[in-house]
GROMACS .gro file of C-alpha atoms in nm:
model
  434
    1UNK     CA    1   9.364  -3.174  -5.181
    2UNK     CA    2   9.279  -2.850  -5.105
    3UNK     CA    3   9.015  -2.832  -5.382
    4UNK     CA    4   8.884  -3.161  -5.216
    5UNK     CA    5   8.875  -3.000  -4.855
    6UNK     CA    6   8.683  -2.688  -5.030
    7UNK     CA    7   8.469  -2.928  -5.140
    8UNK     CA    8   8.407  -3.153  -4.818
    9UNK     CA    9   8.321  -2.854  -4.617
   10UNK     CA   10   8.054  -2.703  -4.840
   11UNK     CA   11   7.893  -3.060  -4.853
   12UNK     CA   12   7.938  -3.065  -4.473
   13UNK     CA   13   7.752  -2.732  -4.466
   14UNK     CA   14   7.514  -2.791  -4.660
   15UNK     CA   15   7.429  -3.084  -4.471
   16UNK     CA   16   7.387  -2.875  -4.085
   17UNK     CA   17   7.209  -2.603  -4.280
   18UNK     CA   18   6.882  -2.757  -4.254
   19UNK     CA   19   6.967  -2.860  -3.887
   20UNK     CA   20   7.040  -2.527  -3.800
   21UNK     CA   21   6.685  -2.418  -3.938
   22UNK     CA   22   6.536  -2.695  -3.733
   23UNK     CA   23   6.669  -2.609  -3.377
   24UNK     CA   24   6.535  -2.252  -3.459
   25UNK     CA   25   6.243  -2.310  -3.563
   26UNK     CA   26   6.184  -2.532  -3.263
   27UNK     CA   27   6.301  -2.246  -3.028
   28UNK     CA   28   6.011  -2.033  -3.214
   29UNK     CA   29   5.751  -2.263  -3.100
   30UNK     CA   30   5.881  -2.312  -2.772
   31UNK     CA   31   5.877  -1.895  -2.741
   32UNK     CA   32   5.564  -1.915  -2.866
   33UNK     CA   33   5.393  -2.161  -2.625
   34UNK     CA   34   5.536  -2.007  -2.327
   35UNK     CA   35   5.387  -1.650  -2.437
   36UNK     CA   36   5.063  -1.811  -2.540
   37UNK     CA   37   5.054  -1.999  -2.189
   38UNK     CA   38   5.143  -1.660  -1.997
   39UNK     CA   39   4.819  -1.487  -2.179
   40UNK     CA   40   4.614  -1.808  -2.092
   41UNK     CA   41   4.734  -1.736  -1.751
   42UNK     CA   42   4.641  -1.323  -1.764
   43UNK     CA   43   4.292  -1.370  -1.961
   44UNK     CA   44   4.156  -1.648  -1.660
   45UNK     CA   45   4.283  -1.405  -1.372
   46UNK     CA   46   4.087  -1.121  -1.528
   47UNK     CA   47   3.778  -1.373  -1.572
   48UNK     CA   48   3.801  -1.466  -1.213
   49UNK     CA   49   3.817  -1.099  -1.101
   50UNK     CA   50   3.560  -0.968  -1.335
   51UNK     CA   51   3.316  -1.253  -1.177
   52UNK     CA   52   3.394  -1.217  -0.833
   53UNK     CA   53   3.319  -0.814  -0.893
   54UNK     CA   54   2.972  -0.909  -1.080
   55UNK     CA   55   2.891  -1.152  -0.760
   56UNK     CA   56   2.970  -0.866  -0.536
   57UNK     CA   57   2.753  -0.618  -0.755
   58UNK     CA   58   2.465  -0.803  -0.738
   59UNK     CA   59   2.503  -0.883  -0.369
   60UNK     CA   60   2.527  -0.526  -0.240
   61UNK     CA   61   2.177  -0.349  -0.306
   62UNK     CA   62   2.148   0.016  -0.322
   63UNK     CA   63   2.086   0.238  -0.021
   64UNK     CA   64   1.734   0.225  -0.095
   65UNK     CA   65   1.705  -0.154  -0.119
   66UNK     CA   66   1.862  -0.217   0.197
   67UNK     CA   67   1.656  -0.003   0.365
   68UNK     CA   68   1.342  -0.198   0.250
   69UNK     CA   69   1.438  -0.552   0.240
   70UNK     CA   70   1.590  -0.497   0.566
   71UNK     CA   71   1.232  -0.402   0.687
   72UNK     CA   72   1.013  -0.619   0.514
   73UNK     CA   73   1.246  -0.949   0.560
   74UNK     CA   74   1.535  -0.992   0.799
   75UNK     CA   75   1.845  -1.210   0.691
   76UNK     CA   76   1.793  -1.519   0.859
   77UNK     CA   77   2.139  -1.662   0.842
   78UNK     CA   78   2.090  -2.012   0.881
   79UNK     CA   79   1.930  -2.007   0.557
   80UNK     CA   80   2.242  -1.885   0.365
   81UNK     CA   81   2.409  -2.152   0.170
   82UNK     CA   82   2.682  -2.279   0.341
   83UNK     CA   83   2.851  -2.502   0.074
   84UNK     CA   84   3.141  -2.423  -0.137
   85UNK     CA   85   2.984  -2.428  -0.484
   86UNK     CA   86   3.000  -2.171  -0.701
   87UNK     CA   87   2.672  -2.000  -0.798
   88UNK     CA   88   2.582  -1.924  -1.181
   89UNK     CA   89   2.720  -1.638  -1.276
   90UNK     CA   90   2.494  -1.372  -1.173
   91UNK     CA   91   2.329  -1.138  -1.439
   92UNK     CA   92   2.469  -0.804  -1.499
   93UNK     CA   93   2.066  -0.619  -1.481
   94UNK     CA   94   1.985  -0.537  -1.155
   95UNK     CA   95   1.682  -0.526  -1.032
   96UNK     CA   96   1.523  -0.178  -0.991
   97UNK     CA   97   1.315  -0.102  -0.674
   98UNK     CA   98   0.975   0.074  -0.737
   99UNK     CA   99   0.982   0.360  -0.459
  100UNK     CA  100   0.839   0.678  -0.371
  101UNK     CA  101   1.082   0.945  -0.515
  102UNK     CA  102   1.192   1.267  -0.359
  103UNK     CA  103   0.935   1.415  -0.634
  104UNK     CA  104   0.677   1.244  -0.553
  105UNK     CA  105   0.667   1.262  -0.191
  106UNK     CA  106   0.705   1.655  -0.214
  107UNK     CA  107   0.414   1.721  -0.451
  108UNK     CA  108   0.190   1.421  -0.286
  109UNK     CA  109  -0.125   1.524  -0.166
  110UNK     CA  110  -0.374   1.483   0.128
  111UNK     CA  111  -0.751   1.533   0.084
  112UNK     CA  112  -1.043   1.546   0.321
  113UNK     CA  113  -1.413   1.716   0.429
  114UNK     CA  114  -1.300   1.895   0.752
  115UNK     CA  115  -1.636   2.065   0.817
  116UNK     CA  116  -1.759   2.221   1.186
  117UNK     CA  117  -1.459   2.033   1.342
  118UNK     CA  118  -1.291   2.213   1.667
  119UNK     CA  119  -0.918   2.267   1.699
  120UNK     CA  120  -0.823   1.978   1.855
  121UNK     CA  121  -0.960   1.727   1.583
  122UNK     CA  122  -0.800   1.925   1.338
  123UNK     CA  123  -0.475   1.875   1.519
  124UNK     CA  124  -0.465   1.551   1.577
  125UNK     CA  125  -0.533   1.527   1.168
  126UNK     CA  126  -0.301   1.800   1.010
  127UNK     CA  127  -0.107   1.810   1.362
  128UNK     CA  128   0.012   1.453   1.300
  129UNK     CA  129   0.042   1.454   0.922
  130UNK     CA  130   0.281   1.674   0.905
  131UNK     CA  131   0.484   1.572   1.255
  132UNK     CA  132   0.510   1.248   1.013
  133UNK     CA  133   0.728   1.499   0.825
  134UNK     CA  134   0.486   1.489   0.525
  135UNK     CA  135   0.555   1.827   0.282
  136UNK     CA  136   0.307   1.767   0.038
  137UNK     CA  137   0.010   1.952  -0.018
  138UNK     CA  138  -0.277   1.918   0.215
  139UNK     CA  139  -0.633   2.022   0.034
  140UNK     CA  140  -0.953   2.037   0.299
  141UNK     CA  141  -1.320   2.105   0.278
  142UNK     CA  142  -1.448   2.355   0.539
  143UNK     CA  143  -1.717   2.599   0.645
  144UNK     CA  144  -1.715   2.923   0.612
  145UNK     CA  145  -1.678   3.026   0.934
  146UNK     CA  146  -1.486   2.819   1.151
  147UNK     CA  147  -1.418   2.781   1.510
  148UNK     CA  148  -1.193   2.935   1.735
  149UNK     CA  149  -0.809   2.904   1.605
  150UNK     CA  150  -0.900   2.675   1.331
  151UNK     CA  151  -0.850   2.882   1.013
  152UNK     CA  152  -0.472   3.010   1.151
  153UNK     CA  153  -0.319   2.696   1.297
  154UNK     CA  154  -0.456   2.517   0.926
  155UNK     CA  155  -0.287   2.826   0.731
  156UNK     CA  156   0.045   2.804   0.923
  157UNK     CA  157   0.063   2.413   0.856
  158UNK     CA  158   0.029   2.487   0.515
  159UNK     CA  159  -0.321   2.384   0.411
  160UNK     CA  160  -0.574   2.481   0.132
  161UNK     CA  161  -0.907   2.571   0.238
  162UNK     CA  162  -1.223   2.502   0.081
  163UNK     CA  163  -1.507   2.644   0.133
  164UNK     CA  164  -1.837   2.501   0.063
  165UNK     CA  165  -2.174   2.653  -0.033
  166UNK     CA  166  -2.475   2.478   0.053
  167UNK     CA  167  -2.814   2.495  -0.234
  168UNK     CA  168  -3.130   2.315  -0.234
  169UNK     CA  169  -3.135   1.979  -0.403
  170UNK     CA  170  -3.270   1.922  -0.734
  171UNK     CA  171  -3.339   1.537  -0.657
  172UNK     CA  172  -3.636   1.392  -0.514
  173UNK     CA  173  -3.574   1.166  -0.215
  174UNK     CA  174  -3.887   0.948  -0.191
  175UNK     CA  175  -3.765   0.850   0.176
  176UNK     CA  176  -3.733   1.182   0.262
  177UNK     CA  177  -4.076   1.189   0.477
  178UNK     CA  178  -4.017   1.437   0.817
  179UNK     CA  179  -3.840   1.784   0.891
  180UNK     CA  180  -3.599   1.660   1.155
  181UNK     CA  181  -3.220   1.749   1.114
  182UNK     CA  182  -3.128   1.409   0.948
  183UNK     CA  183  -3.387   1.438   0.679
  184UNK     CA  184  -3.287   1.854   0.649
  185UNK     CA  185  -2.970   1.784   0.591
  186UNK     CA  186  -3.086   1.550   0.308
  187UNK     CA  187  -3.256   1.819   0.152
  188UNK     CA  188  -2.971   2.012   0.184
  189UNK     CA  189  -2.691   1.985  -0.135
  190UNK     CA  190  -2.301   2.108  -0.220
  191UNK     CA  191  -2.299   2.333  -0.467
  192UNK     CA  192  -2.255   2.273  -0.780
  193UNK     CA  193  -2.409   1.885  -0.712
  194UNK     CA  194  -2.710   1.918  -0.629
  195UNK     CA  195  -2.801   1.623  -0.782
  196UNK     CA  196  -2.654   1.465  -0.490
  197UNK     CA  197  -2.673   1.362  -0.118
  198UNK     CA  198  -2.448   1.663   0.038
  199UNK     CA  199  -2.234   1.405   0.213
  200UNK     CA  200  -2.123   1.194  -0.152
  201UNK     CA  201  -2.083   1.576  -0.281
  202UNK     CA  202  -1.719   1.509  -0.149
  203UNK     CA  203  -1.640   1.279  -0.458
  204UNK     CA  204  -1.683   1.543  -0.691
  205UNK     CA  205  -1.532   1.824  -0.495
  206UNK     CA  206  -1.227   1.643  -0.430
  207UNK     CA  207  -1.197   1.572  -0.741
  208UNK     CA  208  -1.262   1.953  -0.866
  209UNK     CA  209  -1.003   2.050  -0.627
  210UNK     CA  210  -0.726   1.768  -0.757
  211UNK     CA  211  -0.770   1.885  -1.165
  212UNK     CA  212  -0.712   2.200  -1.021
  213UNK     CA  213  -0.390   2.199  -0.823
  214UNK     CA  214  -0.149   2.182  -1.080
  215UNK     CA  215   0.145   2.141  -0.810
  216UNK     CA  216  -0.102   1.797  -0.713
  217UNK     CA  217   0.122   1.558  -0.927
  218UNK     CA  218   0.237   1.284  -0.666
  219UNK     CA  219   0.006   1.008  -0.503
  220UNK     CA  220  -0.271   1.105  -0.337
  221UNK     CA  221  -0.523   1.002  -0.067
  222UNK     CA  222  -0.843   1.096   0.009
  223UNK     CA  223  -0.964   1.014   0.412
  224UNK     CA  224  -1.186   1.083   0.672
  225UNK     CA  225  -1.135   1.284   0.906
  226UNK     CA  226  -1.267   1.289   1.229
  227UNK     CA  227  -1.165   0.958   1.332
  228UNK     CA  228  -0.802   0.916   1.157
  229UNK     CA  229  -0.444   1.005   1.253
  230UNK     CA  230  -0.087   0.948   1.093
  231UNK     CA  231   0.188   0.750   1.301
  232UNK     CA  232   0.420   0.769   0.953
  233UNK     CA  233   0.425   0.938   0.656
  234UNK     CA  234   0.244   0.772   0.393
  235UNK     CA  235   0.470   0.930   0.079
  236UNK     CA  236   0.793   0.910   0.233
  237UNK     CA  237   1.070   0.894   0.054
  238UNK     CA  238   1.190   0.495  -0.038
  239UNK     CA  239   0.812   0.378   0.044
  240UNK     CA  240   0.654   0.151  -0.221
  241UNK     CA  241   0.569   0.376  -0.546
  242UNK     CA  242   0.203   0.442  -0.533
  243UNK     CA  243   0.049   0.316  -0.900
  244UNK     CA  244  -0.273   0.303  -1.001
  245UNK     CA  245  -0.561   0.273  -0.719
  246UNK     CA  246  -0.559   0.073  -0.410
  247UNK     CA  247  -0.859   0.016  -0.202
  248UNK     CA  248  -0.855  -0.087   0.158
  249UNK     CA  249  -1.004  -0.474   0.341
  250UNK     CA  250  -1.110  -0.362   0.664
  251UNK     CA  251  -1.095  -0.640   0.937
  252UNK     CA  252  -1.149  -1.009   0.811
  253UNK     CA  253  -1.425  -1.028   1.015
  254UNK     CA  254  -1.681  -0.798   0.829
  255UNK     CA  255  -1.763  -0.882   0.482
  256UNK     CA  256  -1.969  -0.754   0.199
  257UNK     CA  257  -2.294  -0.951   0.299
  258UNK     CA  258  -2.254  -0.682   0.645
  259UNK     CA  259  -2.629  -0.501   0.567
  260UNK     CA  260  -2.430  -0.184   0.468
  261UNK     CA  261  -2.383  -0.292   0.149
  262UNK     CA  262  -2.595  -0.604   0.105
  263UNK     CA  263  -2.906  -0.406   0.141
  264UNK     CA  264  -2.863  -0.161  -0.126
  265UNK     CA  265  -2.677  -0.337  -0.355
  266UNK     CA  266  -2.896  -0.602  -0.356
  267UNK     CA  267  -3.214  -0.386  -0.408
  268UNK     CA  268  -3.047  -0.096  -0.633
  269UNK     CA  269  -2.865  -0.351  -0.876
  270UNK     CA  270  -2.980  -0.640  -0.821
  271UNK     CA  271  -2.607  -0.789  -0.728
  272UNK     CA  272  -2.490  -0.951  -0.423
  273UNK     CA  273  -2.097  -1.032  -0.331
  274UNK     CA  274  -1.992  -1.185  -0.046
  275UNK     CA  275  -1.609  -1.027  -0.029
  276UNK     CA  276  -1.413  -0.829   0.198
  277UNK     CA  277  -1.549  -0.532   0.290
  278UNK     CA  278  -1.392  -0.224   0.145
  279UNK     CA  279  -1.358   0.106   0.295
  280UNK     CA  280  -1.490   0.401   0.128
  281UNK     CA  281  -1.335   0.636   0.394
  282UNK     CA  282  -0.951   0.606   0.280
  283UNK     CA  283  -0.871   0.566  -0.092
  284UNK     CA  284  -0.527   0.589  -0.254
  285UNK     CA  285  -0.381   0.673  -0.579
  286UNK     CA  286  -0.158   0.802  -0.831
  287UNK     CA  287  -0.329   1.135  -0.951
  288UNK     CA  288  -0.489   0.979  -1.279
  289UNK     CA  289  -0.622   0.703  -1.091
  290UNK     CA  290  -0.757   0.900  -0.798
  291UNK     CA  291  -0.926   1.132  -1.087
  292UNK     CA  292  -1.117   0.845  -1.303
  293UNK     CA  293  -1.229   0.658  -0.924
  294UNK     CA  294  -1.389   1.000  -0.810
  295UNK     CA  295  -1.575   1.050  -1.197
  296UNK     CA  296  -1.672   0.645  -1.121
  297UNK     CA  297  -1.806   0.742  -0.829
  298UNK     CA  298  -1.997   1.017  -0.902
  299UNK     CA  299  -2.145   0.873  -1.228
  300UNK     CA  300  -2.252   0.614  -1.011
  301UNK     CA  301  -2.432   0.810  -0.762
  302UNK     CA  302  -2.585   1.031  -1.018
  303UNK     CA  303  -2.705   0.683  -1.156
  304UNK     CA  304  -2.865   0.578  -0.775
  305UNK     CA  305  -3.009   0.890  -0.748
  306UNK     CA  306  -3.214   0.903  -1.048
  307UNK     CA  307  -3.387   0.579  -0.968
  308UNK     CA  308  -3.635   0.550  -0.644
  309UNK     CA  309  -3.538   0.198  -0.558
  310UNK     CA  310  -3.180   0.335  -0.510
  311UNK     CA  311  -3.276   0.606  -0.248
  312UNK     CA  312  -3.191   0.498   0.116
  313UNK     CA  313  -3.187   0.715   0.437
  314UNK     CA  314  -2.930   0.563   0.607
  315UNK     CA  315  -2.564   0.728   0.644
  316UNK     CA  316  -2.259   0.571   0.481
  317UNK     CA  317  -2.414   0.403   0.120
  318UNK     CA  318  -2.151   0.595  -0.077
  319UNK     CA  319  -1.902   0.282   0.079
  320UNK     CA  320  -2.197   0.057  -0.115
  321UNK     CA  321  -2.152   0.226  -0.412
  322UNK     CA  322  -1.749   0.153  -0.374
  323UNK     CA  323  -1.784  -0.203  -0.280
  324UNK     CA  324  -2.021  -0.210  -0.623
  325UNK     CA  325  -1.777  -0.082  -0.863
  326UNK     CA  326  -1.487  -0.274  -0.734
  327UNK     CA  327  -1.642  -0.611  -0.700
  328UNK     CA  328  -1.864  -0.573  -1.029
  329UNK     CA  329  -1.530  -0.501  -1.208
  330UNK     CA  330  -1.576  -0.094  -1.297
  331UNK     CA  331  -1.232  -0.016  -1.122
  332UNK     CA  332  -1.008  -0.250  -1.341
  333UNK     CA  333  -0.728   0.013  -1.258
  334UNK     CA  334  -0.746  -0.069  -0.851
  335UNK     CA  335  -0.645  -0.312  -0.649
  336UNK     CA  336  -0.751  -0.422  -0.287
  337UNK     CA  337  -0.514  -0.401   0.000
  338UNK     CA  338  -0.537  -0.698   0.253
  339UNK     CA  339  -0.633  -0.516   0.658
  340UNK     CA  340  -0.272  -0.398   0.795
  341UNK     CA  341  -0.058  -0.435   0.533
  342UNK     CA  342  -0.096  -0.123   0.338
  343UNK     CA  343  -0.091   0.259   0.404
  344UNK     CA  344  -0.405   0.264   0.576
  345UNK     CA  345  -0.511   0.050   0.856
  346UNK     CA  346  -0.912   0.021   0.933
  347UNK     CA  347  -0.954  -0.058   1.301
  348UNK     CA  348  -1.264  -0.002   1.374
  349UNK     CA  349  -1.463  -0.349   1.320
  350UNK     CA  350  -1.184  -0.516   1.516
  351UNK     CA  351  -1.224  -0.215   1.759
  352UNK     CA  352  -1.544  -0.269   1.799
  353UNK     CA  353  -1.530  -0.648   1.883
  354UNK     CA  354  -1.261  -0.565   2.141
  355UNK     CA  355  -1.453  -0.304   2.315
  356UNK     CA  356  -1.804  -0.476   2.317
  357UNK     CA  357  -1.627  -0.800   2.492
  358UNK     CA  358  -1.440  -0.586   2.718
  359UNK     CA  359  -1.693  -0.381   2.826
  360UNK     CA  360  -1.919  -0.700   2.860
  361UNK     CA  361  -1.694  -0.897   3.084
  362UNK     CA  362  -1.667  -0.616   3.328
  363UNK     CA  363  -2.028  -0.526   3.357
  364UNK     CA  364  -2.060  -0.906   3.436
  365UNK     CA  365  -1.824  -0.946   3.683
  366UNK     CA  366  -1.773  -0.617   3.840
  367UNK     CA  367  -2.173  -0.514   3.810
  368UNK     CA  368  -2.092  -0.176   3.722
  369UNK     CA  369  -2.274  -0.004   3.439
  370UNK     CA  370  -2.222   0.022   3.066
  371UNK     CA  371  -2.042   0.399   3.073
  372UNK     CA  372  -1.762   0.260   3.396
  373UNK     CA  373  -1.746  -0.087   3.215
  374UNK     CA  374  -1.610   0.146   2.865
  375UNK     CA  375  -1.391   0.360   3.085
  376UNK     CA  376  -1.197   0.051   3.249
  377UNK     CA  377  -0.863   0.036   3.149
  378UNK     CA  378  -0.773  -0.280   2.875
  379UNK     CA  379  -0.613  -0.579   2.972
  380UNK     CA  380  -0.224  -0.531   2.995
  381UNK     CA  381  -0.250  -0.097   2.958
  382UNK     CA  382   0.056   0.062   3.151
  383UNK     CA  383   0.185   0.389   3.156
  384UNK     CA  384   0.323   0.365   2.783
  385UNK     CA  385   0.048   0.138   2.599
  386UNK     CA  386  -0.323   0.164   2.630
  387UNK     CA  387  -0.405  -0.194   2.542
  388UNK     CA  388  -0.226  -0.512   2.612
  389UNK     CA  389   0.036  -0.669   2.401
  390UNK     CA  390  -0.139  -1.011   2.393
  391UNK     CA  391  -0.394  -0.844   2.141
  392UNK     CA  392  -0.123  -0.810   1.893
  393UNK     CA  393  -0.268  -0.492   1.784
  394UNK     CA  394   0.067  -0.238   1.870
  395UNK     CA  395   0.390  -0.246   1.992
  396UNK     CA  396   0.512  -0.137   2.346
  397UNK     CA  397   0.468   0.199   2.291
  398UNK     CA  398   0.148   0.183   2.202
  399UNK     CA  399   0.107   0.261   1.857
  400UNK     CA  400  -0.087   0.001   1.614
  401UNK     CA  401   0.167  -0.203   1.346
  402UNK     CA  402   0.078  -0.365   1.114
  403UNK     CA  403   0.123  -0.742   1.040
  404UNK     CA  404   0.448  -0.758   0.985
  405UNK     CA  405   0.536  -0.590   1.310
  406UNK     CA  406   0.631  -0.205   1.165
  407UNK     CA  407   0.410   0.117   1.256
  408UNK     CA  408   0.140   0.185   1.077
  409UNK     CA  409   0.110   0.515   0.865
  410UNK     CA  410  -0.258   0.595   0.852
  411UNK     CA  411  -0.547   0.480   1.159
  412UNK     CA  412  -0.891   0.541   1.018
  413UNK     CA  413  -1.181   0.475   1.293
  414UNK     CA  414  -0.945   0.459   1.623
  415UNK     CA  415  -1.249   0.568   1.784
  416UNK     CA  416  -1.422   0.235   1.775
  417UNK     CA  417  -1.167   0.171   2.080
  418UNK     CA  418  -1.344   0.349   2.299
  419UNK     CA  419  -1.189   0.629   2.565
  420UNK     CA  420  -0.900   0.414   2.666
  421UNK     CA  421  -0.717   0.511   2.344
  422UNK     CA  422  -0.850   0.854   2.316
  423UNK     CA  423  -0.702   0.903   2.651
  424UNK     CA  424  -0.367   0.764   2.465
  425UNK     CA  425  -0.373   0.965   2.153
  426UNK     CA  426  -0.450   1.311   2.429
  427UNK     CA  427  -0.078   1.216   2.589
  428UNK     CA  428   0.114   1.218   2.281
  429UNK     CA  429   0.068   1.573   2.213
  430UNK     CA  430   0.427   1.699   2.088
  431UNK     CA  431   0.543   1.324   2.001
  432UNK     CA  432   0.272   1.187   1.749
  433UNK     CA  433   0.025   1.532   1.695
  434UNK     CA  434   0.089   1.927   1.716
   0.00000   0.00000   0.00000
């Protein structure tokens, strides 16, 4: 019996052995699962937090960003997407913002022909430049000798002189026919171009002067400078990267077919355009750019000047020989700048229109002469603005913006306006010039 127990119980445990192995191995899995379901759990938490990060990384733009896009283009909120879908996910790149840099901006450079000027033009040029809190270099053209307080209020801003020496001209001007000043002074060259009219001598020379200013390595721009001011500084830091050559529409209401450039182009080259006019007073761009424009130039005017049906008396055919090599595709490296929405803003055609109408009108109805007519203040001009608002020229201060509503940074031919805005300009002494 006992042998027969023995024997009972090892077949009975034999039999629950494989059981036993069972309800283990089913506890494994079960272990298992539950682990596998608490990593499942873990790895989609981390996914959700990793994308929620990447959304907010893409939505918050660096310092420089904001202050641009929240310039140029306002939030408008009821544009924002107001469902409750979730976006793509967002790529990691961000987008970089092409901007002035504190480089750049430092060694930027201003260039102009400052010649017989008195102190007060050359402080409402260099005196408002630098209250624009420009630190760049500032390179002028100037004679020898010049007036009262000129030469030490230019050195303590900071700026370069050049002086210019004046040679006979080894051209012959067949228009050239009398000895009054005009015709002297187109007998009269810049050393050492005198292969040249004196006046496009300033292509060259600038350009002499920019190879040789080896601290010159930011943007540049070259301007007139008896009619042109600064409200902003054109290299500030976080402005649009300057890159290649831009070339400034003036108002859309002159074009190429004005006589200024029709005329010569026409009878020089042989070439007619009928484009936006563009300036040759104010020019911008990065140094190598600014260098190859000013060689175009004055390859192109050594070109005119060798042949007699390119000679022409008048004043101002170096901004024919500008609108030539843009439009006839010589400049491949520039790029035109639509009227107030660049750096510079020409107002003088649309200065021009303003003040003959004005002037008109009052002549007409008041019967007062041509010189009272001009001095009669603009529509709408109080003691803060000089022109009225419905002209959509400036802001209520007073100073012209540009068409998205911000300041300008460079005026070029504010004259055209007349006194009213001289007057202006003369009462913001300490605000806008120094």
């Amino acid at each position: 019996p006992k042998e027969a127990d023995i024997r009972t119980a090892r077949r009975a445990s034999t039999m629950r052995a494989p059981e036993a192995g069972v309800v283990k191995s089913s506890l494994l899995v079960r272990s298992t699962g539950v682990q596998l379901l608490v990593a499942l759990f873990f790895l989609t938490t981390t996914c959700v937090s990793v994308y929620s990060s990447l959304r907010i990384l893409q939505a918050s733009p660096s310092p420089e960003t904001i202050s641009i896009d929240a310039r140029a283009a306002p939030t408008n909120p009821s544009s924002q997407n107001s469902s409750n879908e979730i976006s793509p996910l967002p790529s990691i790149r961000e987008e970089v913002k092409d901007v002035t840099t504190l480089e750049e901006s430092e060694h930027a450079t201003v260039m102009a022909f400052a010649m017989n000027y008195d102190l007060y033009t050359h402080k409402k040029y260099v005196g408002s430049l630098r209250k624009s809190g420009f630190k760049g270099n500032i390179i002028l053209g100037v004679e020898a000798e010049t007036k009262p307080g000129v030469r030490d209020y230019l050195m303590g801003k900071g700026v370069t002189m050049r002086s210019l020496t004046f040679v006979n001209c080894t051209y012959i001007d067949s228009t050239v026919k009398t000895d009054n000043s005009h015709d002297k002074e187109r007998r009269t060259c810049a050393h050492p171009y005198p292969d040249i009219k004196v006046r496009w001598s300033r292509f060259p020379l600038i350009r002499d002067w920019l190879t040789e200013c080896k601290e010159c390595t930011g943007p540049v721009l070259i301007s007139d400078y008896r009619d042109a001011y600064f409200q902003r500084n054109p290299f500030a830091v976080g402005e649009p990267a300057i890159r290649g050559l831009q070339v400034f529409e003036e108002h859309r209401s002159i074009h190429t077919t004005h006589w200024l450039v029709q005329v010569p182009v026409s009878k020089c080259k042989g070439a007619s355009f009928d484009e936006p006019m563009l300036c040759s007073g104010t020019t911008v761009g990065d140094r190598e750019s600014m260098l190859k424009y000013l060689s175009a130039m004055y390859g192109e005017m050594r070109l005119w000047m060798a042949d007699p049906k390119c000679h022409f008396s008048m004043n101002g055919d170096d901004q024919s020989i500008h609108n030539y090599l843009f439009y006839s595709g010589k400049l491949p490296f520039a790029n035109k700048i639509p009227n107030r929405s660049g750096i510079v803003h020409t107002v003088g055609a649309q200065g021009s229109i303003i003040l003959k109408a004005h002037r008109k009108r009052h002549m007409d109805e008041k019967g007062i002469d041509q010189g009272k007519a001009t001095r009669t203040p603009y529509d709408g001009a109080d003691d803060k603005t000089w022109i009225g608002f419905h002209h959509d020229l400036t802001d209520n201060d007073g100073f012209f913006v540009n068409m998205d509503g911000s300041r300008s940074h460079v005026i070029h031919q504010y004259d055209r306006f007349g006194p009213n805005f001289e007057g202006w300009l003369a009462r913001q002494m300490g605000k806008v010039w120094e």
